[in-house]
């Protein structure tokens, strides 16, 4: 990590790894919930995440690097928290509320990382990468808003 | 974790542990930067974080529980990413950009967790806890906005 280009490349590998972990986690989360709205949200976000990985492939191409992930401790911690809820939640409604909250924590992590990558891409003149990263940031924000709506309309009430 | 009350208590212990980790990390981050604006932001947020822990003490009291932390894998992963930047950054400007981005990832994690706790406190009728949690959420958002401003005004340019 000798300059901002190196840091951008590092963060790109980090989020690439994170998105691939999310692709593994979401089907387990969808399977663990009996709430149809929540399951649908997880399934929809799985498809979106696959598209986000394709956009990251394009960003790697723009900076002239091979697409490659690098272990990201933050996403592993976030995924571990979700797994804990699935293990320790004593009934379906509690698991739903915990999983939903965990998914929002993941969305927020990603929002922060994509926000940083957009700022760095602009600073570095990677102009073609900016709209790709902005499109993903928009999807992450929309996914979070959708989860908020599901939390307040059904999931939190049912868990209480 | 048998109901939303149990989940709320679990998340409260999780964020209590996280805030205490942040109190340990911020002085190291302040020491690692030579950018005076960034150092000041870290030092100011350290003081704020201590106040946030006191508010969490009050929330424990409101739900009739002893203040106690519980290991939170997500914050450990986030802190580890910051430590990696301090170790591997080859010059001060790169360390600053990486630390700032890492601090924003922590802020976003906290925003998501306080947002969830506010929604759950409302659902559970812990009305006295709501303004305490909202005050902290407001501070986390302001800290993130301040970091954004420092990133775009100096840190990213200097690292490029």
mmCIF file of C-alpha atoms in Angstrom:
data_model
loop_
_atom_site.group_PDB
_atom_site.id
_atom_site.type_symbol
_atom_site.label_atom_id
_atom_site.label_comp_id
_atom_site.label_asym_id
_atom_site.label_seq_id
_atom_site.Cartn_x
_atom_site.Cartn_y
_atom_site.Cartn_z
ATOM 1 C CA UNK A 1 0.000 0.000 0.000
ATOM 2 C CA UNK A 2 2.301 2.746 -1.219
ATOM 3 C CA UNK A 3 -0.215 5.247 -2.606
ATOM 4 C CA UNK A 4 -3.956 5.811 -3.096
ATOM 5 C CA UNK A 5 -3.894 3.576 -6.194
ATOM 6 C CA UNK A 6 -2.550 0.740 -4.055
ATOM 7 C CA UNK A 7 -5.156 1.417 -1.392
ATOM 8 C CA UNK A 8 -7.962 1.481 -3.997
ATOM 9 C CA UNK A 9 -6.791 -1.858 -5.379
ATOM 10 C CA UNK A 10 -6.636 -3.294 -1.833
ATOM 11 C CA UNK A 11 -10.177 -2.119 -1.001
ATOM 12 C CA UNK A 12 -11.449 -3.460 -4.322
ATOM 13 C CA UNK A 13 -10.071 -6.928 -3.482
ATOM 14 C CA UNK A 14 -11.536 -6.630 0.015
ATOM 15 C CA UNK A 15 -15.079 -5.813 -1.207
ATOM 16 C CA UNK A 16 -14.808 -8.459 -3.980
ATOM 17 C CA UNK A 17 -14.131 -11.057 -1.272
ATOM 18 C CA UNK A 18 -16.960 -9.585 0.838
ATOM 19 C CA UNK A 19 -19.519 -9.795 -2.006
ATOM 20 C CA UNK A 20 -18.560 -13.438 -2.613
ATOM 21 C CA UNK A 21 -19.092 -14.212 1.086
ATOM 22 C CA UNK A 22 -22.496 -12.532 0.850
ATOM 23 C CA UNK A 23 -23.410 -14.704 -2.162
ATOM 24 C CA UNK A 24 -22.677 -17.722 0.062
ATOM 25 C CA UNK A 25 -24.557 -16.380 3.103
ATOM 26 C CA UNK A 26 -27.790 -15.145 1.483
ATOM 27 C CA UNK A 27 -29.177 -18.565 0.402
ATOM 28 C CA UNK A 28 -28.690 -19.833 3.998
ATOM 29 C CA UNK A 29 -30.467 -16.748 5.311
ATOM 30 C CA UNK A 30 -33.337 -17.161 2.814
ATOM 31 C CA UNK A 31 -33.671 -20.814 3.878
ATOM 32 C CA UNK A 32 -33.663 -19.899 7.584
ATOM 33 C CA UNK A 33 -36.628 -17.518 7.422
ATOM 34 C CA UNK A 34 -40.317 -18.387 7.210
ATOM 35 C CA UNK A 35 -41.297 -14.770 6.519
ATOM 36 C CA UNK A 36 -42.070 -14.632 2.797
ATOM 37 C CA UNK A 37 -41.280 -10.907 2.421
ATOM 38 C CA UNK A 38 -37.911 -11.345 4.090
ATOM 39 C CA UNK A 39 -37.101 -14.471 2.054
ATOM 40 C CA UNK A 40 -37.978 -12.621 -1.125
ATOM 41 C CA UNK A 41 -35.773 -9.670 -0.090
ATOM 42 C CA UNK A 42 -32.825 -12.006 0.543
ATOM 43 C CA UNK A 43 -33.370 -13.816 -2.767
ATOM 44 C CA UNK A 44 -33.653 -10.549 -4.689
ATOM 45 C CA UNK A 45 -30.501 -9.227 -3.041
ATOM 46 C CA UNK A 46 -28.666 -12.435 -3.967
ATOM 47 C CA UNK A 47 -29.354 -11.753 -7.650
ATOM 48 C CA UNK A 48 -28.340 -8.106 -7.227
ATOM 49 C CA UNK A 49 -25.109 -9.136 -5.491
ATOM 50 C CA UNK A 50 -24.170 -11.356 -8.438
ATOM 51 C CA UNK A 51 -24.574 -8.297 -10.682
ATOM 52 C CA UNK A 52 -22.457 -6.251 -8.266
ATOM 53 C CA UNK A 53 -19.652 -8.801 -8.553
ATOM 54 C CA UNK A 54 -19.790 -8.446 -12.357
ATOM 55 C CA UNK A 55 -19.451 -4.671 -11.935
ATOM 56 C CA UNK A 56 -16.414 -5.204 -9.712
ATOM 57 C CA UNK A 57 -14.929 -7.427 -12.460
ATOM 58 C CA UNK A 58 -15.283 -4.414 -14.757
ATOM 59 C CA UNK A 59 -13.607 -2.096 -12.233
ATOM 60 C CA UNK A 60 -10.640 -4.494 -11.994
ATOM 61 C CA UNK A 61 -10.424 -4.330 -15.804
ATOM 62 C CA UNK A 62 -10.533 -0.507 -15.760
ATOM 63 C CA UNK A 63 -7.530 -0.359 -13.399
ATOM 64 C CA UNK A 64 -5.722 -3.082 -15.394
ATOM 65 C CA UNK A 65 -5.742 -5.762 -12.686
ATOM 66 C CA UNK A 66 -6.944 -9.354 -12.506
ATOM 67 C CA UNK A 67 -10.154 -9.816 -10.433
ATOM 68 C CA UNK A 68 -9.019 -11.336 -7.153
ATOM 69 C CA UNK A 69 -10.400 -11.269 -3.600
ATOM 70 C CA UNK A 70 -8.476 -10.734 -0.383
ATOM 71 C CA UNK A 71 -9.636 -11.914 3.025
ATOM 72 C CA UNK A 72 -11.788 -9.221 4.640
ATOM 73 C CA UNK A 73 -12.029 -9.689 8.438
ATOM 74 C CA UNK A 74 -14.965 -7.272 8.770
ATOM 75 C CA UNK A 75 -17.329 -9.256 6.529
ATOM 76 C CA UNK A 76 -16.307 -12.512 8.239
ATOM 77 C CA UNK A 77 -17.281 -10.945 11.590
ATOM 78 C CA UNK A 78 -20.585 -9.699 10.196
ATOM 79 C CA UNK A 79 -21.424 -13.100 8.681
ATOM 80 C CA UNK A 80 -20.466 -14.797 11.984
ATOM 81 C CA UNK A 81 -22.998 -12.600 13.812
ATOM 82 C CA UNK A 82 -25.726 -13.761 11.412
ATOM 83 C CA UNK A 83 -24.764 -17.396 11.941
ATOM 84 C CA UNK A 84 -24.944 -16.903 15.714
ATOM 85 C CA UNK A 85 -28.550 -15.678 15.364
ATOM 86 C CA UNK A 86 -29.497 -18.721 13.269
ATOM 87 C CA UNK A 87 -27.933 -21.028 15.896
ATOM 88 C CA UNK A 88 -29.139 -19.368 19.086
ATOM 89 C CA UNK A 89 -32.503 -17.885 18.076
ATOM 90 C CA UNK A 90 -35.080 -20.000 19.908
ATOM 91 C CA UNK A 91 -37.925 -19.391 17.484
ATOM 92 C CA UNK A 92 -38.483 -18.342 13.884
ATOM 93 C CA UNK A 93 -39.652 -14.799 14.618
ATOM 94 C CA UNK A 94 -36.551 -14.026 16.690
ATOM 95 C CA UNK A 95 -34.280 -15.493 14.015
ATOM 96 C CA UNK A 96 -36.024 -13.272 11.423
ATOM 97 C CA UNK A 97 -35.498 -10.089 13.468
ATOM 98 C CA UNK A 98 -31.841 -10.923 14.116
ATOM 99 C CA UNK A 99 -31.128 -11.905 10.514
ATOM 100 C CA UNK A 100 -32.796 -8.792 9.186
ATOM 101 C CA UNK A 101 -30.737 -6.581 11.532
ATOM 102 C CA UNK A 102 -27.573 -8.459 10.548
ATOM 103 C CA UNK A 103 -28.338 -7.969 6.860
ATOM 104 C CA UNK A 104 -28.729 -4.230 7.493
ATOM 105 C CA UNK A 105 -25.334 -4.151 9.227
ATOM 106 C CA UNK A 106 -23.837 -5.772 6.100
ATOM 107 C CA UNK A 107 -25.602 -3.228 3.852
ATOM 108 C CA UNK A 108 -24.196 -0.373 5.949
ATOM 109 C CA UNK A 109 -20.692 -1.825 5.774
ATOM 110 C CA UNK A 110 -20.981 -1.993 2.010
ATOM 111 C CA UNK A 111 -22.435 1.521 1.737
ATOM 112 C CA UNK A 112 -19.403 2.859 3.565
ATOM 113 C CA UNK A 113 -16.958 0.874 1.398
ATOM 114 C CA UNK A 114 -18.608 1.812 -1.920
ATOM 115 C CA UNK A 115 -18.784 5.453 -0.752
ATOM 116 C CA UNK A 116 -15.038 5.390 -0.116
ATOM 117 C CA UNK A 117 -14.292 3.684 -3.439
ATOM 118 C CA UNK A 118 -16.341 6.291 -5.336
ATOM 119 C CA UNK A 119 -14.420 9.138 -3.627
ATOM 120 C CA UNK A 120 -11.065 7.455 -4.348
ATOM 121 C CA UNK A 121 -11.995 6.597 -7.968
ATOM 122 C CA UNK A 122 -12.864 10.277 -8.563
ATOM 123 C CA UNK A 123 -9.610 11.423 -6.933
ATOM 124 C CA UNK A 124 -7.605 8.954 -9.024
ATOM 125 C CA UNK A 125 -9.347 9.794 -12.316
ATOM 126 C CA UNK A 126 -10.883 6.316 -12.747
ATOM 127 C CA UNK A 127 -13.923 8.020 -14.292
ATOM 128 C CA UNK A 128 -15.347 4.880 -15.922
ATOM 129 C CA UNK A 129 -15.415 3.109 -12.549
ATOM 130 C CA UNK A 130 -17.494 5.814 -10.845
ATOM 131 C CA UNK A 131 -20.942 5.080 -12.388
ATOM 132 C CA UNK A 132 -20.450 1.317 -11.835
ATOM 133 C CA UNK A 133 -19.720 1.851 -8.134
ATOM 134 C CA UNK A 134 -22.536 4.411 -7.851
ATOM 135 C CA UNK A 135 -25.038 1.948 -9.302
ATOM 136 C CA UNK A 136 -24.098 -0.619 -6.655
ATOM 137 C CA UNK A 137 -24.227 1.963 -3.843
ATOM 138 C CA UNK A 138 -27.750 2.859 -4.995
ATOM 139 C CA UNK A 139 -28.770 -0.828 -4.844
ATOM 140 C CA UNK A 140 -27.295 -1.254 -1.336
ATOM 141 C CA UNK A 141 -29.230 1.784 -0.084
ATOM 142 C CA UNK A 142 -32.451 0.494 -1.666
ATOM 143 C CA UNK A 143 -31.916 -2.972 -0.133
ATOM 144 C CA UNK A 144 -31.442 -1.377 3.300
ATOM 145 C CA UNK A 145 -34.598 0.733 2.900
ATOM 146 C CA UNK A 146 -36.574 -2.364 1.851
ATOM 147 C CA UNK A 147 -35.335 -4.226 4.965
ATOM 148 C CA UNK A 148 -36.321 -1.254 7.142
ATOM 149 C CA UNK A 149 -39.807 -1.414 5.718
ATOM 150 C CA UNK A 150 -40.092 -5.172 6.350
ATOM 151 C CA UNK A 151 -38.744 -4.730 9.925
ATOM 152 C CA UNK A 152 -41.280 -2.108 10.906
ATOM 153 C CA UNK A 153 -44.247 -3.599 9.021
ATOM 154 C CA UNK A 154 -43.991 -7.216 10.179
ATOM 155 C CA UNK A 155 -40.765 -8.705 11.528
ATOM 156 C CA UNK A 156 -40.201 -6.639 14.711
ATOM 157 C CA UNK A 157 -43.859 -6.903 15.727
ATOM 158 C CA UNK A 158 -43.898 -10.669 15.284
ATOM 159 C CA UNK A 159 -40.678 -11.074 17.304
ATOM 160 C CA UNK A 160 -41.953 -8.944 20.219
ATOM 161 C CA UNK B 1 -32.422 -15.399 22.490
ATOM 162 C CA UNK B 2 -36.018 -16.412 23.011
ATOM 163 C CA UNK B 3 -37.813 -13.173 22.129
ATOM 164 C CA UNK B 4 -37.185 -9.581 20.979
ATOM 165 C CA UNK B 5 -36.335 -8.579 24.568
ATOM 166 C CA UNK B 6 -33.571 -11.189 24.597
ATOM 167 C CA UNK B 7 -32.351 -10.032 21.194
ATOM 168 C CA UNK B 8 -32.348 -6.378 22.328
ATOM 169 C CA UNK B 9 -30.304 -7.318 25.402
ATOM 170 C CA UNK B 10 -27.887 -9.305 23.215
ATOM 171 C CA UNK B 11 -27.395 -6.409 20.770
ATOM 172 C CA UNK B 12 -26.941 -3.982 23.667
ATOM 173 C CA UNK B 13 -24.101 -6.144 25.049
ATOM 174 C CA UNK B 14 -22.643 -6.428 21.546
ATOM 175 C CA UNK B 15 -22.565 -2.645 20.946
ATOM 176 C CA UNK B 16 -21.304 -2.040 24.527
ATOM 177 C CA UNK B 17 -18.332 -4.300 23.736
ATOM 178 C CA UNK B 18 -17.900 -2.560 20.366
ATOM 179 C CA UNK B 19 -17.821 0.943 21.901
ATOM 180 C CA UNK B 20 -15.189 -0.212 24.399
ATOM 181 C CA UNK B 21 -13.052 -1.575 21.544
ATOM 182 C CA UNK B 22 -13.413 1.781 19.785
ATOM 183 C CA UNK B 23 -12.240 3.601 22.933
ATOM 184 C CA UNK B 24 -9.090 1.449 22.761
ATOM 185 C CA UNK B 25 -8.557 1.910 19.003
ATOM 186 C CA UNK B 26 -9.076 5.680 18.645
ATOM 187 C CA UNK B 27 -5.987 6.827 20.621
ATOM 188 C CA UNK B 28 -3.807 4.538 18.439
ATOM 189 C CA UNK B 29 -5.430 5.991 15.319
ATOM 190 C CA UNK B 30 -4.931 9.578 16.566
ATOM 191 C CA UNK B 31 -1.269 8.782 17.261
ATOM 192 C CA UNK B 32 -0.785 7.212 13.813
ATOM 193 C CA UNK B 33 -1.892 10.270 11.825
ATOM 194 C CA UNK B 34 0.055 13.439 11.133
ATOM 195 C CA UNK B 35 -2.992 15.219 9.685
ATOM 196 C CA UNK B 36 -4.132 17.632 12.406
ATOM 197 C CA UNK B 37 -7.791 17.724 11.267
ATOM 198 C CA UNK B 38 -7.982 13.940 11.272
ATOM 199 C CA UNK B 39 -6.249 13.648 14.656
ATOM 200 C CA UNK B 40 -8.666 16.197 16.109
ATOM 201 C CA UNK B 41 -11.651 14.273 14.654
ATOM 202 C CA UNK B 42 -10.397 11.018 16.239
ATOM 203 C CA UNK B 43 -9.777 12.731 19.600
ATOM 204 C CA UNK B 44 -13.196 14.384 19.553
ATOM 205 C CA UNK B 45 -14.877 11.106 18.695
ATOM 206 C CA UNK B 46 -13.022 9.404 21.563
ATOM 207 C CA UNK B 47 -14.658 11.813 24.018
ATOM 208 C CA UNK B 48 -18.047 11.320 22.329
ATOM 209 C CA UNK B 49 -17.658 7.543 22.508
ATOM 210 C CA UNK B 50 -17.069 7.704 26.270
ATOM 211 C CA UNK B 51 -20.375 9.604 26.572
ATOM 212 C CA UNK B 52 -22.064 6.983 24.363
ATOM 213 C CA UNK B 53 -20.909 4.245 26.763
ATOM 214 C CA UNK B 54 -22.480 6.171 29.653
ATOM 215 C CA UNK B 55 -25.746 6.308 27.681
ATOM 216 C CA UNK B 56 -25.564 2.535 27.157
ATOM 217 C CA UNK B 57 -25.077 2.148 30.945
ATOM 218 C CA UNK B 58 -28.379 4.002 31.321
ATOM 219 C CA UNK B 59 -30.101 1.760 28.749
ATOM 220 C CA UNK B 60 -28.957 -1.333 30.695
ATOM 221 C CA UNK B 61 -30.490 0.255 33.813
ATOM 222 C CA UNK B 62 -33.783 0.958 31.970
ATOM 223 C CA UNK B 63 -34.130 -2.722 31.010
ATOM 224 C CA UNK B 64 -33.063 -3.817 34.506
ATOM 225 C CA UNK B 65 -29.785 -5.503 33.517
ATOM 226 C CA UNK B 66 -26.174 -5.130 34.601
ATOM 227 C CA UNK B 67 -23.940 -3.358 32.019
ATOM 228 C CA UNK B 68 -21.864 -6.081 30.421
ATOM 229 C CA UNK B 69 -20.220 -6.514 27.028
ATOM 230 C CA UNK B 70 -20.262 -9.580 24.816
ATOM 231 C CA UNK B 71 -17.656 -10.337 22.172
ATOM 232 C CA UNK B 72 -18.693 -8.769 18.859
ATOM 233 C CA UNK B 73 -16.894 -10.383 15.899
ATOM 234 C CA UNK B 74 -17.873 -7.579 13.502
ATOM 235 C CA UNK B 75 -16.090 -4.810 15.431
ATOM 236 C CA UNK B 76 -13.029 -7.022 15.877
ATOM 237 C CA UNK B 77 -12.885 -7.461 12.087
ATOM 238 C CA UNK B 78 -13.314 -3.733 11.503
ATOM 239 C CA UNK B 79 -10.584 -2.855 14.020
ATOM 240 C CA UNK B 80 -8.300 -5.485 12.435
ATOM 241 C CA UNK B 81 -8.697 -3.762 9.048
ATOM 242 C CA UNK B 82 -7.551 -0.464 10.612
ATOM 243 C CA UNK B 83 -4.539 -2.143 12.185
ATOM 244 C CA UNK B 84 -3.617 -3.650 8.812
ATOM 245 C CA UNK B 85 -3.557 -0.143 7.282
ATOM 246 C CA UNK B 86 -1.286 1.152 10.072
ATOM 247 C CA UNK B 87 1.088 -1.797 9.517
ATOM 248 C CA UNK B 88 1.161 -1.963 5.730
ATOM 249 C CA UNK B 89 0.692 1.695 4.713
ATOM 250 C CA UNK B 90 4.054 2.763 3.288
ATOM 251 C CA UNK B 91 3.660 6.465 4.018
ATOM 252 C CA UNK B 92 1.694 8.789 6.274
ATOM 253 C CA UNK B 93 -0.756 10.037 3.641
ATOM 254 C CA UNK B 94 -1.783 6.512 2.669
ATOM 255 C CA UNK B 95 -2.210 5.523 6.318
ATOM 256 C CA UNK B 96 -4.435 8.596 6.814
ATOM 257 C CA UNK B 97 -6.685 7.713 3.858
ATOM 258 C CA UNK B 98 -6.998 4.089 4.978
ATOM 259 C CA UNK B 99 -7.635 4.965 8.629
ATOM 260 C CA UNK B 100 -10.243 7.539 7.691
ATOM 261 C CA UNK B 101 -12.065 5.036 5.476
ATOM 262 C CA UNK B 102 -11.865 2.413 8.236
ATOM 263 C CA UNK B 103 -13.296 4.862 10.760
ATOM 264 C CA UNK B 104 -16.207 5.516 8.384
ATOM 265 C CA UNK B 105 -16.849 1.775 8.108
ATOM 266 C CA UNK B 106 -17.041 1.636 11.924
ATOM 267 C CA UNK B 107 -19.429 4.631 11.986
ATOM 268 C CA UNK B 108 -21.664 2.907 9.435
ATOM 269 C CA UNK B 109 -21.677 -0.312 11.452
ATOM 270 C CA UNK B 110 -22.725 1.651 14.519
ATOM 271 C CA UNK B 111 -25.392 3.611 12.614
ATOM 272 C CA UNK B 112 -26.975 0.354 11.550
ATOM 273 C CA UNK B 113 -26.845 -1.106 15.085
ATOM 274 C CA UNK B 114 -28.243 2.013 16.800
ATOM 275 C CA UNK B 115 -30.943 2.228 14.105
ATOM 276 C CA UNK B 116 -31.959 -1.353 14.904
ATOM 277 C CA UNK B 117 -31.887 -0.753 18.672
ATOM 278 C CA UNK B 118 -34.110 2.330 18.308
ATOM 279 C CA UNK B 119 -36.667 0.351 16.272
ATOM 280 C CA UNK B 120 -36.607 -2.533 18.777
ATOM 281 C CA UNK B 121 -36.793 -0.186 21.822
ATOM 282 C CA UNK B 122 -39.899 1.436 20.316
ATOM 283 C CA UNK B 123 -41.457 -1.954 19.570
ATOM 284 C CA UNK B 124 -40.732 -3.154 23.128
ATOM 285 C CA UNK B 125 -41.992 0.017 24.803
ATOM 286 C CA UNK B 126 -38.580 0.997 26.253
ATOM 287 C CA UNK B 127 -39.544 4.628 25.669
ATOM 288 C CA UNK B 128 -36.869 6.108 27.948
ATOM 289 C CA UNK B 129 -34.135 4.326 25.993
ATOM 290 C CA UNK B 130 -35.191 5.798 22.636
ATOM 291 C CA UNK B 131 -33.884 9.408 23.055
ATOM 292 C CA UNK B 132 -30.588 8.095 24.492
ATOM 293 C CA UNK B 133 -30.027 5.851 21.478
ATOM 294 C CA UNK B 134 -31.185 8.587 19.092
ATOM 295 C CA UNK B 135 -28.664 11.044 20.555
ATOM 296 C CA UNK B 136 -25.842 8.582 19.887
ATOM 297 C CA UNK B 137 -27.084 7.831 16.366
ATOM 298 C CA UNK B 138 -27.037 11.585 15.673
ATOM 299 C CA UNK B 139 -23.428 11.790 16.897
ATOM 300 C CA UNK B 140 -22.337 8.830 14.730
ATOM 301 C CA UNK B 141 -23.895 10.434 11.636
ATOM 302 C CA UNK B 142 -22.191 13.759 12.425
ATOM 303 C CA UNK B 143 -18.826 12.010 12.952
ATOM 304 C CA UNK B 144 -19.202 10.278 9.570
ATOM 305 C CA UNK B 145 -20.094 13.573 7.839
ATOM 306 C CA UNK B 146 -17.056 15.260 9.441
ATOM 307 C CA UNK B 147 -14.800 12.438 8.177
ATOM 308 C CA UNK B 148 -16.297 12.793 4.686
ATOM 309 C CA UNK B 149 -15.442 16.469 4.705
ATOM 310 C CA UNK B 150 -11.839 15.793 5.834
ATOM 311 C CA UNK B 151 -11.468 13.050 3.180
ATOM 312 C CA UNK B 152 -12.534 15.241 0.282
ATOM 313 C CA UNK B 153 -10.856 18.457 1.480
ATOM 314 C CA UNK B 154 -7.383 17.095 2.293
ATOM 315 C CA UNK B 155 -6.742 13.421 2.977
ATOM 316 C CA UNK B 156 -7.645 11.819 -0.378
ATOM 317 C CA UNK B 157 -5.796 14.488 -2.371
ATOM 318 C CA UNK B 158 -2.642 14.100 -0.285
ATOM 319 C CA UNK B 159 -2.703 10.303 -0.627
ATOM 320 C CA UNK B 160 -3.113 10.409 -4.431
#
